Amino acid sequence: MPLNLLILTNLFPSAWDPRRAAFNRQQFERLAERDEVEVMTAVDFHQRLRGRRGDPGLRAVHASDFTYFYPPLLGRSLHARCWLASLLAQHGRRLREQPIDCLLGSWAYPDGVAVSWLAQRLGVPYVIKVHGSDINVQANHSLRRRQISASLAGAGAVVAVSKALATRVIDLGVDPRRVHVLYNGVDRQRFAPGPRGAARSRLGLDPTMEMVLFVGNLKTSKGCVDLVRAASALATARPRLHVYFAGTGPAAGEISRRAWASQLHGRVHLLGSVEHAALADWYRSADLLCLPSHNEGVPNVVLEAMACGVPVVATAVGGIPEVVPRQAGTLVPAHDTEALRSALARALGRRWDSRRIAVHAAHFDWEDNVHRLHGILATTAGKVQRVAA
């Protein structure tokens, strides 16, 4: 019998950010093929004021949203209370009347903390899914850590996207028997190996260049500025090197300034936001994907690039070492620009076995992921006997 599930998160596409969190979209749309799923997205009031940016074209899930208000100068430790107050003011009556078997909060703070309080009000069980910096960064602040620890401890289950993240959750006091590691999956019909020359031709790219691709938010913590600095040091020795950035964010200006002032002038390309479906040809066009993040869970862009047979140069943070073996890429310490420069040079000069990389990535399967997630939610809702972690 299908479950009645309510998922609450800021990590889901909406009319105000149609391309947000493709990993959650893929998971929740598949979950909605077997359960009754409503995803209620928290839209930051600043984002709402900027206006709608497009239709996310969601399927299967019932999508709704609410505006998340908070005083701009208010301490971050009070944001979960603002999150819950915003939700109840806009949807409280409906939520009290709505049949719900289980709540799922995706992102620990403020979303997961607020979901734990909502669950108490409604008298329903809840699960929290954690992703990376919601634990690795937010839980480093004492007032937020207390709230996060309490919400995780009260959850029927905690879903972590990597073993490293699961260990952090257990360190926060959660019973290991209630912590489940679920690696994200890859849509292998969309992300699969293909001829590099054909992909570059479709995108109108130079077939002879060396191409490094970055996919993600353009913010300092993603290491995108580190990548420009490392690539600049290679520019003279590798005159055919070009770096492409797919994404938007506050670091775009600094990337442009550093490229202008270096030997990479004219060889750094800011693509802006790229449709998820269109990323496949960008991966296939690249000699390698580079993601030098300062902290991570398990970024789906790494899994998708490997599914296309593309090697990865990334930082050894979070769950990345769990999913990138030596035959698929090279890992370096975070913040180490010289190590990153050296790794890029080695990776660009090496012959990689694309088929072997893609075979490894085939282990990351959405169908298995969603089957297990459904089991965890059903167990928490008391609809089946407890399943193994």
PDB file of C-alpha atoms in Angstrom, residues 53-179:
ATOM      1  CA  ARG A  53      12.570  32.175 -13.263  1.00  0.00           C
ATOM      2  CA  GLY A  54      10.796  29.369 -15.093  1.00  0.00           C
ATOM      3  CA  ASP A  55       8.732  26.217 -14.913  1.00  0.00           C
ATOM      4  CA  PRO A  56      10.596  23.273 -13.305  1.00  0.00           C
ATOM      5  CA  GLY A  57       8.380  20.828 -15.238  1.00  0.00           C
ATOM      6  CA  LEU A  58       7.963  18.412 -12.339  1.00  0.00           C
ATOM      7  CA  ARG A  59       6.323  15.035 -12.843  1.00  0.00           C
ATOM      8  CA  ALA A  60       4.727  12.481 -10.481  1.00  0.00           C
ATOM      9  CA  VAL A  61       5.227  14.487  -7.275  1.00  0.00           C
ATOM     10  CA  HIS A  62       2.696  16.959  -5.968  1.00  0.00           C
ATOM     11  CA  ALA A  63       4.721  20.132  -5.513  1.00  0.00           C
ATOM     12  CA  SER A  64       3.909  23.028  -3.220  1.00  0.00           C
ATOM     13  CA  ASP A  65       5.946  25.746  -1.544  1.00  0.00           C
ATOM     14  CA  PHE A  66       6.036  28.321   1.205  1.00  0.00           C
ATOM     15  CA  THR A  67       8.023  31.487   1.722  1.00  0.00           C
ATOM     16  CA  TYR A  68      10.693  31.213   4.403  1.00  0.00           C
ATOM     17  CA  PHE A  69      10.895  34.529   6.262  1.00  0.00           C
ATOM     18  CA  TYR A  70      13.556  35.503   8.777  1.00  0.00           C
ATOM     19  CA  PRO A  71      14.852  38.872  10.022  1.00  0.00           C
ATOM     20  CA  PRO A  72      18.097  39.479   8.080  1.00  0.00           C
ATOM     21  CA  LEU A  73      20.114  40.351  11.182  1.00  0.00           C
ATOM     22  CA  LEU A  74      18.744  37.512  13.316  1.00  0.00           C
ATOM     23  CA  GLY A  75      21.202  34.924  14.606  1.00  0.00           C
ATOM     24  CA  ARG A  76      21.367  31.738  12.549  1.00  0.00           C
ATOM     25  CA  SER A  77      20.547  29.680  15.638  1.00  0.00           C
ATOM     26  CA  LEU A  78      16.946  30.995  15.435  1.00  0.00           C
ATOM     27  CA  HIS A  79      16.421  30.235  11.753  1.00  0.00           C
ATOM     28  CA  ALA A  80      14.751  26.858  12.351  1.00  0.00           C
ATOM     29  CA  ARG A  81      12.091  28.567  14.469  1.00  0.00           C
ATOM     30  CA  CYS A  82      11.533  31.127  11.705  1.00  0.00           C
ATOM     31  CA  TRP A  83      11.343  28.278   9.158  1.00  0.00           C
ATOM     32  CA  LEU A  84       8.642  26.482  11.152  1.00  0.00           C
ATOM     33  CA  ALA A  85       6.711  29.666  11.908  1.00  0.00           C
ATOM     34  CA  SER A  86       6.695  30.553   8.202  1.00  0.00           C
ATOM     35  CA  LEU A  87       5.434  27.096   7.284  1.00  0.00           C
ATOM     36  CA  LEU A  88       2.661  27.010   9.898  1.00  0.00           C
ATOM     37  CA  ALA A  89       1.475  30.535   9.084  1.00  0.00           C
ATOM     38  CA  GLN A  90       1.018  29.592   5.436  1.00  0.00           C
ATOM     39  CA  HIS A  91       0.022  25.901   5.581  1.00  0.00           C
ATOM     40  CA  GLY A  92      -0.661  25.019   9.226  1.00  0.00           C
ATOM     41  CA  ARG A  93      -4.364  24.283   8.926  1.00  0.00           C
ATOM     42  CA  ARG A  94      -3.960  22.084   5.870  1.00  0.00           C
ATOM     43  CA  LEU A  95      -1.104  20.145   7.456  1.00  0.00           C
ATOM     44  CA  ARG A  96      -3.196  19.394  10.549  1.00  0.00           C
ATOM     45  CA  GLU A  97      -5.940  17.945   8.349  1.00  0.00           C
ATOM     46  CA  GLN A  98      -3.732  16.129   5.843  1.00  0.00           C
ATOM     47  CA  PRO A  99      -3.156  12.354   6.166  1.00  0.00           C
ATOM     48  CA  ILE A 100       0.599  11.865   6.609  1.00  0.00           C
ATOM     49  CA  ASP A 101       2.323   8.552   7.309  1.00  0.00           C
ATOM     50  CA  CYS A 102       5.808  10.029   7.577  1.00  0.00           C
ATOM     51  CA  LEU A 103       7.660  13.319   7.204  1.00  0.00           C
ATOM     52  CA  LEU A 104      11.021  13.541   5.437  1.00  0.00           C
ATOM     53  CA  GLY A 105      13.253  16.569   5.993  1.00  0.00           C
ATOM     54  CA  SER A 106      16.013  16.898   3.412  1.00  0.00           C
ATOM     55  CA  TRP A 107      18.863  19.102   4.785  1.00  0.00           C
ATOM     56  CA  ALA A 108      19.585  19.122   8.493  1.00  0.00           C
ATOM     57  CA  TYR A 109      19.447  22.825   9.320  1.00  0.00           C
ATOM     58  CA  PRO A 110      17.132  24.632   9.459  1.00  0.00           C
ATOM     59  CA  ASP A 111      14.901  22.230   7.520  1.00  0.00           C
ATOM     60  CA  GLY A 112      15.433  19.015   9.487  1.00  0.00           C
ATOM     61  CA  VAL A 113      15.261  20.727  12.865  1.00  0.00           C
ATOM     62  CA  ALA A 114      11.984  22.436  11.940  1.00  0.00           C
ATOM     63  CA  VAL A 115      10.610  19.136  10.607  1.00  0.00           C
ATOM     64  CA  SER A 116      11.343  17.470  13.952  1.00  0.00           C
ATOM     65  CA  TRP A 117       9.250  20.130  15.734  1.00  0.00           C
ATOM     66  CA  LEU A 118       6.486  19.845  13.123  1.00  0.00           C
ATOM     67  CA  ALA A 119       6.400  16.079  13.608  1.00  0.00           C
ATOM     68  CA  GLN A 120       5.850  16.563  17.335  1.00  0.00           C
ATOM     69  CA  ARG A 121       2.947  18.928  16.647  1.00  0.00           C
ATOM     70  CA  LEU A 122       1.314  16.580  14.138  1.00  0.00           C
ATOM     71  CA  GLY A 123       2.076  13.371  16.022  1.00  0.00           C
ATOM     72  CA  VAL A 124       3.725  11.660  13.061  1.00  0.00           C
ATOM     73  CA  PRO A 125       7.162  10.032  12.684  1.00  0.00           C
ATOM     74  CA  TYR A 126       9.936  11.632  10.680  1.00  0.00           C
ATOM     75  CA  VAL A 127      13.164  10.887   8.832  1.00  0.00           C
ATOM     76  CA  ILE A 128      16.012  13.341   8.155  1.00  0.00           C
ATOM     77  CA  LYS A 129      18.245  13.154   5.101  1.00  0.00           C
ATOM     78  CA  VAL A 130      21.662  14.821   5.430  1.00  0.00           C
ATOM     79  CA  HIS A 131      23.811  15.932   2.530  1.00  0.00           C
ATOM     80  CA  GLY A 132      27.157  17.425   3.553  1.00  0.00           C
ATOM     81  CA  SER A 133      27.705  20.957   4.789  1.00  0.00           C
ATOM     82  CA  ASP A 134      24.440  20.820   6.742  1.00  0.00           C
ATOM     83  CA  ILE A 135      26.391  18.525   9.090  1.00  0.00           C
ATOM     84  CA  ASN A 136      30.031  19.298   8.273  1.00  0.00           C
ATOM     85  CA  VAL A 137      29.579  23.072   8.639  1.00  0.00           C
ATOM     86  CA  GLN A 138      26.324  23.883  10.429  1.00  0.00           C
ATOM     87  CA  ALA A 139      26.933  21.399  13.254  1.00  0.00           C
ATOM     88  CA  ASN A 140      30.249  23.093  14.066  1.00  0.00           C
ATOM     89  CA  HIS A 141      28.322  25.990  15.642  1.00  0.00           C
ATOM     90  CA  SER A 142      27.345  25.134  19.210  1.00  0.00           C
ATOM     91  CA  LEU A 143      23.796  26.507  19.302  1.00  0.00           C
ATOM     92  CA  ARG A 144      22.908  24.942  15.957  1.00  0.00           C
ATOM     93  CA  ARG A 145      24.679  21.703  16.871  1.00  0.00           C
ATOM     94  CA  ARG A 146      22.398  21.202  19.897  1.00  0.00           C
ATOM     95  CA  GLN A 147      19.318  21.609  17.729  1.00  0.00           C
ATOM     96  CA  ILE A 148      20.675  19.355  14.992  1.00  0.00           C
ATOM     97  CA  SER A 149      21.707  16.647  17.472  1.00  0.00           C
ATOM     98  CA  ALA A 150      18.284  16.654  19.138  1.00  0.00           C
ATOM     99  CA  SER A 151      16.424  16.455  15.816  1.00  0.00           C
ATOM    100  CA  LEU A 152      18.608  13.608  14.530  1.00  0.00           C
ATOM    101  CA  ALA A 153      18.303  11.716  17.815  1.00  0.00           C
ATOM    102  CA  GLY A 154      14.510  11.903  17.662  1.00  0.00           C
ATOM    103  CA  ALA A 155      14.237  10.788  14.041  1.00  0.00           C
ATOM    104  CA  GLY A 156      12.975   7.334  13.173  1.00  0.00           C
ATOM    105  CA  ALA A 157      15.931   7.146  10.783  1.00  0.00           C
ATOM    106  CA  VAL A 158      18.703   9.320   9.388  1.00  0.00           C
ATOM    107  CA  VAL A 159      19.711   8.924   5.745  1.00  0.00           C
ATOM    108  CA  ALA A 160      23.279   9.980   4.883  1.00  0.00           C
ATOM    109  CA  VAL A 161      24.673  10.201   1.362  1.00  0.00           C
ATOM    110  CA  SER A 162      28.111   8.872   2.392  1.00  0.00           C
ATOM    111  CA  LYS A 163      29.815   6.769   5.048  1.00  0.00           C
ATOM    112  CA  ALA A 164      31.845   9.781   6.161  1.00  0.00           C
ATOM    113  CA  LEU A 165      28.659  11.739   6.765  1.00  0.00           C
ATOM    114  CA  ALA A 166      27.065   8.797   8.583  1.00  0.00           C
ATOM    115  CA  THR A 167      30.069   8.724  10.921  1.00  0.00           C
ATOM    116  CA  ARG A 168      29.586  12.423  11.691  1.00  0.00           C
ATOM    117  CA  VAL A 169      25.907  11.780  12.448  1.00  0.00           C
ATOM    118  CA  ILE A 170      26.800   8.952  14.834  1.00  0.00           C
ATOM    119  CA  ASP A 171      29.351  11.233  16.507  1.00  0.00           C
ATOM    120  CA  LEU A 172      26.455  13.622  17.194  1.00  0.00           C
ATOM    121  CA  GLY A 173      24.848  10.929  19.332  1.00  0.00           C
ATOM    122  CA  VAL A 174      22.549   9.066  16.936  1.00  0.00           C
ATOM    123  CA  ASP A 175      22.070   5.321  17.388  1.00  0.00           C
ATOM    124  CA  PRO A 176      24.101   3.680  14.570  1.00  0.00           C
ATOM    125  CA  ARG A 177      21.231   1.226  13.965  1.00  0.00           C
ATOM    126  CA  ARG A 178      19.090   4.123  12.757  1.00  0.00           C
ATOM    127  CA  VAL A 179      21.678   5.586  10.392  1.00  0.00           C
TER     128      VAL A 179
END
